[in-house]
PDB file of C-alpha atoms in Angstrom:
ATOM      1  CA  MET E 199      13.628 -21.963  16.176  1.00  0.00           C
ATOM      2  CA  ARG E 200      15.289 -18.767  14.929  1.00  0.00           C
ATOM      3  CA  LYS E 201      13.331 -18.920  11.671  1.00  0.00           C
ATOM      4  CA  VAL E 202      10.089 -19.407  13.610  1.00  0.00           C
ATOM      5  CA  SER E 203      10.881 -16.389  15.811  1.00  0.00           C
ATOM      6  CA  ILE E 204      11.629 -14.256  12.756  1.00  0.00           C
ATOM      7  CA  SER E 205       8.384 -15.337  11.083  1.00  0.00           C
ATOM      8  CA  ILE E 206       6.308 -14.587  14.196  1.00  0.00           C
ATOM      9  CA  LEU E 207       7.929 -11.178  14.696  1.00  0.00           C
ATOM     10  CA  PHE E 208       7.515 -10.350  11.013  1.00  0.00           C
ATOM     11  CA  MET E 209       3.800 -11.191  11.172  1.00  0.00           C
ATOM     12  CA  LEU E 210       3.318  -9.227  14.405  1.00  0.00           C
ATOM     13  CA  VAL E 211       4.953  -6.098  12.993  1.00  0.00           C
ATOM     14  CA  SER E 212       3.078  -6.395   9.692  1.00  0.00           C
ATOM     15  CA  LEU E 213      -0.251  -6.929  11.476  1.00  0.00           C
ATOM     16  CA  THR E 214       0.336  -4.135  13.996  1.00  0.00           C
ATOM     17  CA  TRP E 215       1.513  -1.520  11.524  1.00  0.00           C
ATOM     18  CA  GLY E 216      -0.890  -2.699   8.821  1.00  0.00           C
ATOM     19  CA  THR E 217      -3.926  -2.093  11.024  1.00  0.00           C
ATOM     20  CA  THR E 218      -2.872   1.520  11.682  1.00  0.00           C
ATOM     21  CA  TRP E 219      -4.532   2.580   8.432  1.00  0.00           C
ATOM     22  CA  LEU E 220      -7.934   1.431   9.634  1.00  0.00           C
ATOM     23  CA  ALA E 221      -7.296   2.990  13.051  1.00  0.00           C
ATOM     24  CA  MET E 222      -6.408   6.341  11.457  1.00  0.00           C
ATOM     25  CA  ARG E 223      -9.618   6.226   9.452  1.00  0.00           C
ATOM     26  CA  ILE E 224     -11.633   5.703  12.639  1.00  0.00           C
ATOM     27  CA  ALA E 225      -9.677   8.368  14.542  1.00  0.00           C
ATOM     28  CA  VAL E 226     -10.451  11.166  12.075  1.00  0.00           C
ATOM     29  CA  GLU E 227     -14.178  10.440  12.092  1.00  0.00           C
ATOM     30  CA  THR E 228     -14.590  12.832  15.041  1.00  0.00           C
ATOM     31  CA  ILE E 229     -11.071  14.150  15.808  1.00  0.00           C
ATOM     32  CA  PRO E 230      -9.335  16.705  13.529  1.00  0.00           C
ATOM     33  CA  PRO E 231      -6.304  15.117  11.780  1.00  0.00           C
ATOM     34  CA  VAL E 232      -3.469  17.253  13.173  1.00  0.00           C
ATOM     35  CA  PHE E 233      -4.796  17.113  16.735  1.00  0.00           C
ATOM     36  CA  ALA E 234      -5.355  13.351  16.413  1.00  0.00           C
ATOM     37  CA  THR E 235      -1.744  12.908  15.296  1.00  0.00           C
ATOM     38  CA  GLY E 236      -0.577  14.957  18.275  1.00  0.00           C
ATOM     39  CA  MET E 237      -2.655  12.771  20.603  1.00  0.00           C
ATOM     40  CA  ARG E 238      -1.179   9.677  18.985  1.00  0.00           C
ATOM     41  CA  PHE E 239       2.375  10.781  19.756  1.00  0.00           C
ATOM     42  CA  MET E 240       1.492  11.979  23.256  1.00  0.00           C
ATOM     43  CA  PHE E 241       0.091   8.520  24.020  1.00  0.00           C
ATOM     44  CA  ALA E 242       3.233   6.824  22.672  1.00  0.00           C
ATOM     45  CA  ALA E 243       5.962   9.100  24.061  1.00  0.00           C
ATOM     46  CA  PRO E 244       5.729   8.230  27.806  1.00  0.00           C
ATOM     47  CA  PHE E 245       6.013   4.507  27.071  1.00  0.00           C
ATOM     48  CA  LEU E 246       8.990   5.039  24.748  1.00  0.00           C
ATOM     49  CA  ILE E 247      10.768   7.225  27.310  1.00  0.00           C
ATOM     50  CA  ILE E 248      10.184   4.633  30.062  1.00  0.00           C
ATOM     51  CA  ILE E 249      11.517   1.887  27.781  1.00  0.00           C
ATOM     52  CA  ALA E 250      14.578   4.029  26.998  1.00  0.00           C
ATOM     53  CA  TRP E 251      15.180   4.462  30.737  1.00  0.00           C
ATOM     54  CA  LEU E 252      14.755   0.738  31.449  1.00  0.00           C
ATOM     55  CA  ARG E 253      17.110  -0.200  28.612  1.00  0.00           C
ATOM     56  CA  LYS E 254      19.522   2.579  29.616  1.00  0.00           C
ATOM     57  CA  LYS E 255      19.250   4.211  26.190  1.00  0.00           C
ATOM     58  CA  THR E 256      20.032   7.900  25.873  1.00  0.00           C
ATOM     59  CA  LEU E 257      17.242  10.194  24.677  1.00  0.00           C
ATOM     60  CA  LEU E 258      19.618  12.492  22.819  1.00  0.00           C
ATOM     61  CA  PHE E 259      21.444  11.868  19.575  1.00  0.00           C
ATOM     62  CA  PRO E 260      25.275  12.007  19.672  1.00  0.00           C
ATOM     63  CA  PRO E 261      26.889  15.480  19.661  1.00  0.00           C
ATOM     64  CA  GLY E 262      26.900  16.867  16.145  1.00  0.00           C
ATOM     65  CA  GLN E 263      23.616  15.147  15.248  1.00  0.00           C
ATOM     66  CA  ARG E 264      21.256  16.825  17.701  1.00  0.00           C
ATOM     67  CA  LEU E 265      20.050  19.421  15.211  1.00  0.00           C
ATOM     68  CA  PHE E 266      19.253  16.490  12.932  1.00  0.00           C
ATOM     69  CA  GLN E 267      17.213  15.022  15.803  1.00  0.00           C
ATOM     70  CA  PHE E 268      14.970  18.098  15.611  1.00  0.00           C
ATOM     71  CA  VAL E 269      14.813  17.705  11.825  1.00  0.00           C
ATOM     72  CA  ILE E 270      13.552  14.147  12.399  1.00  0.00           C
ATOM     73  CA  CYS E 271      10.929  15.484  14.812  1.00  0.00           C
ATOM     74  CA  ILE E 272       9.554  17.796  12.106  1.00  0.00           C
ATOM     75  CA  PHE E 273      10.151  15.893   8.877  1.00  0.00           C
ATOM     76  CA  TYR E 274       9.797  12.297  10.069  1.00  0.00           C
ATOM     77  CA  PHE E 275       7.036  12.722  12.654  1.00  0.00           C
ATOM     78  CA  CYS E 276       5.142  16.033  12.439  1.00  0.00           C
ATOM     79  CA  ILE E 277       4.678  16.597   8.717  1.00  0.00           C
ATOM     80  CA  PRO E 278       4.478  13.062   7.223  1.00  0.00           C
ATOM     81  CA  PHE E 279       2.208  11.576   9.898  1.00  0.00           C
ATOM     82  CA  SER E 280      -0.103  14.598   9.668  1.00  0.00           C
ATOM     83  CA  LEU E 281      -0.222  14.158   5.890  1.00  0.00           C
ATOM     84  CA  MET E 282      -0.952  10.450   6.339  1.00  0.00           C
ATOM     85  CA  ILE E 283      -3.930  10.944   8.620  1.00  0.00           C
ATOM     86  CA  TYR E 284      -5.120  13.942   6.556  1.00  0.00           C
ATOM     87  CA  GLY E 285      -5.003  11.768   3.446  1.00  0.00           C
ATOM     88  CA  GLU E 286      -7.098   9.150   5.235  1.00  0.00           C
ATOM     89  CA  THR E 287      -9.949  11.658   5.518  1.00  0.00           C
ATOM     90  CA  TYR E 288     -10.315  11.487   1.716  1.00  0.00           C
ATOM     91  CA  VAL E 289      -8.919   8.073   0.757  1.00  0.00           C
ATOM     92  CA  ASN E 290      -9.979   4.605   1.892  1.00  0.00           C
ATOM     93  CA  SER E 291      -7.636   2.589   4.098  1.00  0.00           C
ATOM     94  CA  GLY E 292      -6.849   0.035   1.395  1.00  0.00           C
ATOM     95  CA  LEU E 293      -5.620   2.591  -1.130  1.00  0.00           C
ATOM     96  CA  ALA E 294      -3.649   4.412   1.571  1.00  0.00           C
ATOM     97  CA  ALA E 295      -1.877   1.166   2.499  1.00  0.00           C
ATOM     98  CA  ILE E 296      -1.101   0.426  -1.163  1.00  0.00           C
ATOM     99  CA  ILE E 297       0.423   3.875  -1.658  1.00  0.00           C
ATOM    100  CA  PHE E 298       2.601   3.507   1.446  1.00  0.00           C
ATOM    101  CA  ALA E 299       3.619  -0.005   0.410  1.00  0.00           C
ATOM    102  CA  ASN E 300       5.697   1.738  -2.257  1.00  0.00           C
ATOM    103  CA  MET E 301       8.036   3.128   0.418  1.00  0.00           C
ATOM    104  CA  PRO E 302      10.943   0.833  -0.678  1.00  0.00           C
ATOM    105  CA  VAL E 303      10.531   2.231  -4.198  1.00  0.00           C
ATOM    106  CA  ALA E 304      10.748   5.806  -2.907  1.00  0.00           C
ATOM    107  CA  VAL E 305      13.782   4.923  -0.759  1.00  0.00           C
ATOM    108  CA  LEU E 306      15.517   3.378  -3.779  1.00  0.00           C
ATOM    109  CA  ILE E 307      14.910   6.503  -5.872  1.00  0.00           C
ATOM    110  CA  ALA E 308      16.049   8.788  -3.042  1.00  0.00           C
ATOM    111  CA  SER E 309      19.190   6.671  -2.540  1.00  0.00           C
ATOM    112  CA  VAL E 310      20.103   7.059  -6.197  1.00  0.00           C
ATOM    113  CA  LEU E 311      19.464  10.820  -6.134  1.00  0.00           C
ATOM    114  CA  PHE E 312      20.961  11.755  -2.757  1.00  0.00           C
ATOM    115  CA  LEU E 313      23.501   9.009  -2.035  1.00  0.00           C
ATOM    116  CA  ASN E 314      24.649   8.378  -5.610  1.00  0.00           C
ATOM    117  CA  GLU E 315      23.987   4.680  -5.146  1.00  0.00           C
ATOM    118  CA  LYS E 316      23.806   2.565  -8.267  1.00  0.00           C
ATOM    119  CA  ALA E 317      20.640   0.566  -8.752  1.00  0.00           C
ATOM    120  CA  LYS E 318      20.990  -3.076  -9.742  1.00  0.00           C
ATOM    121  CA  LEU E 319      19.117  -4.555 -12.676  1.00  0.00           C
ATOM    122  CA  MET E 320      16.704  -6.440 -10.404  1.00  0.00           C
ATOM    123  CA  GLN E 321      16.032  -3.252  -8.432  1.00  0.00           C
ATOM    124  CA  ILE E 322      15.283  -1.341 -11.625  1.00  0.00           C
ATOM    125  CA  ALA E 323      12.936  -4.119 -12.753  1.00  0.00           C
ATOM    126  CA  GLY E 324      11.151  -4.090  -9.395  1.00  0.00           C
ATOM    127  CA  LEU E 325      10.986  -0.297  -9.474  1.00  0.00           C
ATOM    128  CA  THR E 326       9.406  -0.350 -12.930  1.00  0.00           C
ATOM    129  CA  ILE E 327       6.818  -2.957 -11.935  1.00  0.00           C
ATOM    130  CA  ALA E 328       5.916  -1.126  -8.715  1.00  0.00           C
ATOM    131  CA  ILE E 329       5.518   2.263 -10.407  1.00  0.00           C
ATOM    132  CA  THR E 330       3.487   0.727 -13.244  1.00  0.00           C
ATOM    133  CA  ALA E 331       1.182  -1.041 -10.780  1.00  0.00           C
ATOM    134  CA  LEU E 332       0.699   2.083  -8.644  1.00  0.00           C
ATOM    135  CA  THR E 333       0.059   4.209 -11.737  1.00  0.00           C
ATOM    136  CA  GLY E 334      -2.563   1.730 -12.919  1.00  0.00           C
ATOM    137  CA  ILE E 335      -4.314   1.802  -9.543  1.00  0.00           C
ATOM    138  CA  LEU E 336      -4.296   5.604  -9.435  1.00  0.00           C
ATOM    139  CA  LEU E 337      -5.580   5.862 -13.015  1.00  0.00           C
ATOM    140  CA  GLU E 338      -8.390   3.479 -12.106  1.00  0.00           C
ATOM    141  CA  GLU E 339      -9.233   5.802  -9.220  1.00  0.00           C
ATOM    142  CA  THR E 340      -9.700   8.687 -11.669  1.00  0.00           C
ATOM    143  CA  ASN E 341     -12.910   7.066 -12.882  1.00  0.00           C
ATOM    144  CA  THR E 342     -14.639   7.813  -9.586  1.00  0.00           C
ATOM    145  CA  SER E 343     -12.323  10.353  -7.968  1.00  0.00           C
ATOM    146  CA  THR E 344     -13.259  13.825  -6.843  1.00  0.00           C
ATOM    147  CA  GLU E 345     -10.900  16.748  -6.332  1.00  0.00           C
ATOM    148  CA  SER E 346     -10.797  16.107  -2.580  1.00  0.00           C
ATOM    149  CA  HIS E 347      -9.962  12.449  -3.280  1.00  0.00           C
ATOM    150  CA  TRP E 348      -6.852  13.554  -5.130  1.00  0.00           C
ATOM    151  CA  GLN E 349      -5.934  15.848  -2.246  1.00  0.00           C
ATOM    152  CA  GLY E 350      -5.753  12.749  -0.079  1.00  0.00           C
ATOM    153  CA  ILE E 351      -3.656  10.834  -2.624  1.00  0.00           C
ATOM    154  CA  THR E 352      -1.268  13.792  -2.980  1.00  0.00           C
ATOM    155  CA  ALA E 353      -0.909  14.047   0.807  1.00  0.00           C
ATOM    156  CA  LEU E 354      -0.069  10.334   1.110  1.00  0.00           C
ATOM    157  CA  ILE E 355       2.455  10.371  -1.737  1.00  0.00           C
ATOM    158  CA  SER E 356       4.080  13.459  -0.201  1.00  0.00           C
ATOM    159  CA  ALA E 357       4.386  11.627   3.134  1.00  0.00           C
ATOM    160  CA  VAL E 358       6.080   8.688   1.393  1.00  0.00           C
ATOM    161  CA  LEU E 359       8.569  10.978  -0.358  1.00  0.00           C
ATOM    162  CA  ILE E 360       9.429  12.906   2.819  1.00  0.00           C
ATOM    163  CA  HIS E 361       9.980   9.686   4.775  1.00  0.00           C
ATOM    164  CA  ALA E 362      12.188   8.320   1.990  1.00  0.00           C
ATOM    165  CA  ILE E 363      14.351  11.455   2.009  1.00  0.00           C
ATOM    166  CA  ILE E 364      14.748  11.281   5.796  1.00  0.00           C
ATOM    167  CA  TYR E 365      15.763   7.608   5.572  1.00  0.00           C
ATOM    168  CA  THR E 366      18.486   8.446   3.060  1.00  0.00           C
ATOM    169  CA  GLN E 367      19.668  11.418   5.116  1.00  0.00           C
ATOM    170  CA  CYS E 368      19.999   9.124   8.141  1.00  0.00           C
ATOM    171  CA  LYS E 369      22.210   6.840   6.094  1.00  0.00           C
ATOM    172  CA  LYS E 370      24.186   9.762   4.656  1.00  0.00           C
ATOM    173  CA  ARG E 371      24.875  11.108   8.150  1.00  0.00           C
ATOM    174  CA  SER E 372      25.675   7.627   9.498  1.00  0.00           C
ATOM    175  CA  CYS E 373      22.881   8.015  12.042  1.00  0.00           C
ATOM    176  CA  THR E 374      23.026   4.667  13.840  1.00  0.00           C
ATOM    177  CA  VAL E 375      21.243   5.413  17.128  1.00  0.00           C
ATOM    178  CA  SER E 376      18.954   2.750  18.590  1.00  0.00           C
ATOM    179  CA  VAL E 377      15.358   2.614  17.393  1.00  0.00           C
ATOM    180  CA  ILE E 378      14.222   3.705  20.890  1.00  0.00           C
ATOM    181  CA  THR E 379      16.462   6.802  20.867  1.00  0.00           C
ATOM    182  CA  PHE E 380      15.362   7.567  17.311  1.00  0.00           C
ATOM    183  CA  ASN E 381      11.688   7.578  18.327  1.00  0.00           C
ATOM    184  CA  ALA E 382      11.355   8.628  21.984  1.00  0.00           C
ATOM    185  CA  LEU E 383      12.233  12.336  22.240  1.00  0.00           C
ATOM    186  CA  PRO E 384      11.218  13.313  18.669  1.00  0.00           C
ATOM    187  CA  CYS E 385       7.874  11.588  19.301  1.00  0.00           C
ATOM    188  CA  LEU E 386       7.325  13.642  22.476  1.00  0.00           C
ATOM    189  CA  LEU E 387       8.272  16.935  20.794  1.00  0.00           C
ATOM    190  CA  ALA E 388       6.087  16.130  17.780  1.00  0.00           C
ATOM    191  CA  GLY E 389       3.179  15.345  20.099  1.00  0.00           C
ATOM    192  CA  LEU E 390       3.524  18.701  21.852  1.00  0.00           C
ATOM    193  CA  ILE E 391       3.892  20.648  18.593  1.00  0.00           C
ATOM    194  CA  LEU E 392       0.979  18.966  16.814  1.00  0.00           C
ATOM    195  CA  SER E 393      -1.341  19.032  19.826  1.00  0.00           C
ATOM    196  CA  ALA E 394      -0.752  22.772  20.249  1.00  0.00           C
ATOM    197  CA  THR E 395      -1.058  23.434  16.506  1.00  0.00           C
ATOM    198  CA  GLY E 396      -4.241  21.397  16.231  1.00  0.00           C
ATOM    199  CA  TRP E 397      -5.753  23.036  19.308  1.00  0.00           C
ATOM    200  CA  PHE E 398      -5.243  26.578  17.997  1.00  0.00           C
ATOM    201  CA  PHE E 399      -5.943  26.055  14.290  1.00  0.00           C
ATOM    202  CA  GLU E 400      -8.409  23.147  14.130  1.00  0.00           C
ATOM    203  CA  ARG E 401     -10.368  24.166  17.241  1.00  0.00           C
ATOM    204  CA  PRO E 402     -11.284  20.589  18.252  1.00  0.00           C
ATOM    205  CA  GLN E 403     -14.481  20.122  20.240  1.00  0.00           C
ATOM    206  CA  VAL E 404     -13.546  17.484  22.793  1.00  0.00           C
ATOM    207  CA  SER E 405     -17.209  16.884  23.617  1.00  0.00           C
ATOM    208  CA  THR E 406     -17.755  15.599  20.066  1.00  0.00           C
ATOM    209  CA  PHE E 407     -14.955  13.010  20.199  1.00  0.00           C
ATOM    210  CA  SER E 408     -16.413   9.523  19.948  1.00  0.00           C
ATOM    211  CA  VAL E 409     -15.188   6.657  22.106  1.00  0.00           C
ATOM    212  CA  HIS E 410     -14.174   4.777  18.953  1.00  0.00           C
ATOM    213  CA  SER E 411     -12.014   7.662  17.724  1.00  0.00           C
ATOM    214  CA  ILE E 412     -10.324   8.075  21.107  1.00  0.00           C
ATOM    215  CA  LEU E 413      -9.638   4.335  21.361  1.00  0.00           C
ATOM    216  CA  ALA E 414      -8.313   4.304  17.785  1.00  0.00           C
ATOM    217  CA  THR E 415      -5.911   7.137  18.635  1.00  0.00           C
ATOM    218  CA  LEU E 416      -4.842   5.323  21.801  1.00  0.00           C
ATOM    219  CA  TYR E 417      -4.263   2.179  19.732  1.00  0.00           C
ATOM    220  CA  LEU E 418      -2.137   4.136  17.243  1.00  0.00           C
ATOM    221  CA  GLY E 419       0.046   5.565  19.986  1.00  0.00           C
ATOM    222  CA  ALA E 420       0.237   3.203  22.935  1.00  0.00           C
ATOM    223  CA  PHE E 421      -0.052  -0.088  21.024  1.00  0.00           C
ATOM    224  CA  ALA E 422       0.979   0.266  17.374  1.00  0.00           C
ATOM    225  CA  GLY E 423       3.482   3.009  18.135  1.00  0.00           C
ATOM    226  CA  VAL E 424       5.155   1.162  21.022  1.00  0.00           C
ATOM    227  CA  PHE E 425       4.483  -2.560  20.583  1.00  0.00           C
ATOM    228  CA  GLY E 426       5.184  -2.284  16.852  1.00  0.00           C
ATOM    229  CA  ILE E 427       8.518  -0.571  17.504  1.00  0.00           C
ATOM    230  CA  LEU E 428       9.538  -3.154  20.117  1.00  0.00           C
ATOM    231  CA  CYS E 429       8.675  -6.032  17.784  1.00  0.00           C
ATOM    232  CA  TYR E 430      10.576  -4.357  14.965  1.00  0.00           C
ATOM    233  CA  PHE E 431      13.545  -3.838  17.295  1.00  0.00           C
ATOM    234  CA  ALA E 432      13.487  -7.551  18.164  1.00  0.00           C
ATOM    235  CA  LEU E 433      13.178  -8.426  14.469  1.00  0.00           C
ATOM    236  CA  GLN E 434      16.260  -6.342  13.674  1.00  0.00           C
ATOM    237  CA  GLN E 435      18.223  -8.345  16.256  1.00  0.00           C
ATOM    238  CA  LYS E 436      17.250 -11.690  14.708  1.00  0.00           C
ATOM    239  CA  ALA E 437      16.868 -10.992  10.980  1.00  0.00           C
ATOM    240  CA  ASN E 438      19.206  -9.477   8.437  1.00  0.00           C
ATOM    241  CA  ALA E 439      18.713  -5.916   7.235  1.00  0.00           C
ATOM    242  CA  PHE E 440      16.931  -6.942   4.040  1.00  0.00           C
ATOM    243  CA  GLN E 441      14.380  -9.109   5.849  1.00  0.00           C
ATOM    244  CA  ALA E 442      13.629  -6.348   8.370  1.00  0.00           C
ATOM    245  CA  SER E 443      13.279  -3.711   5.647  1.00  0.00           C
ATOM    246  CA  LEU E 444      10.486  -5.684   3.965  1.00  0.00           C
ATOM    247  CA  VAL E 445       8.109  -4.656   6.780  1.00  0.00           C
TER     248      VAL E 445
END
């Protein structure tokens, strides 16, 4: 029964988070990327805060790590997620998903560089295969790519690298707060920052927002951002760390 539960949770998280790439593509059809990302977090934050209250989870990191909580707001939420949705304006959803699927590779490299961890032979072999495959895909893209296409690819790769660095910094600082605490308050602050930034610099015309784009943004925040996190939290309770990290 435990194996069945793990399999179901794994599929739910993979399906939920995997479909976010298509949703982001739909969202930016009529909503500017930074403002759309702000909306996404504003939709998610109230649910996460309510869940934190119901589960009696604190919203603040432990004393001594609260400045790092703000760093997470900026460098885990604001910048990478804006780069992700910006990249989707130039790159198709499939390629975006492939680029982000190399997150474990980026985390491995960052762990070696910032945590002085030693990579095992199998990890090095996997790293080599992953980089070779991604390089081949990107080189194939050069046959039909435009300059703007490469802007999207660069934005997505940058988002992967920033996320990988934050993951390693969490480990370096022994940041072991619950997944709800990790997401709730930084998500709210990121939503406020990005919504304000997008409003002043992108000048969104609300009257031009399509129903599909609004629903896609709502899906990203209220469903993928909350349901996905809850499923992942449940998966962490049932599976070992390696199994959970594969998502």
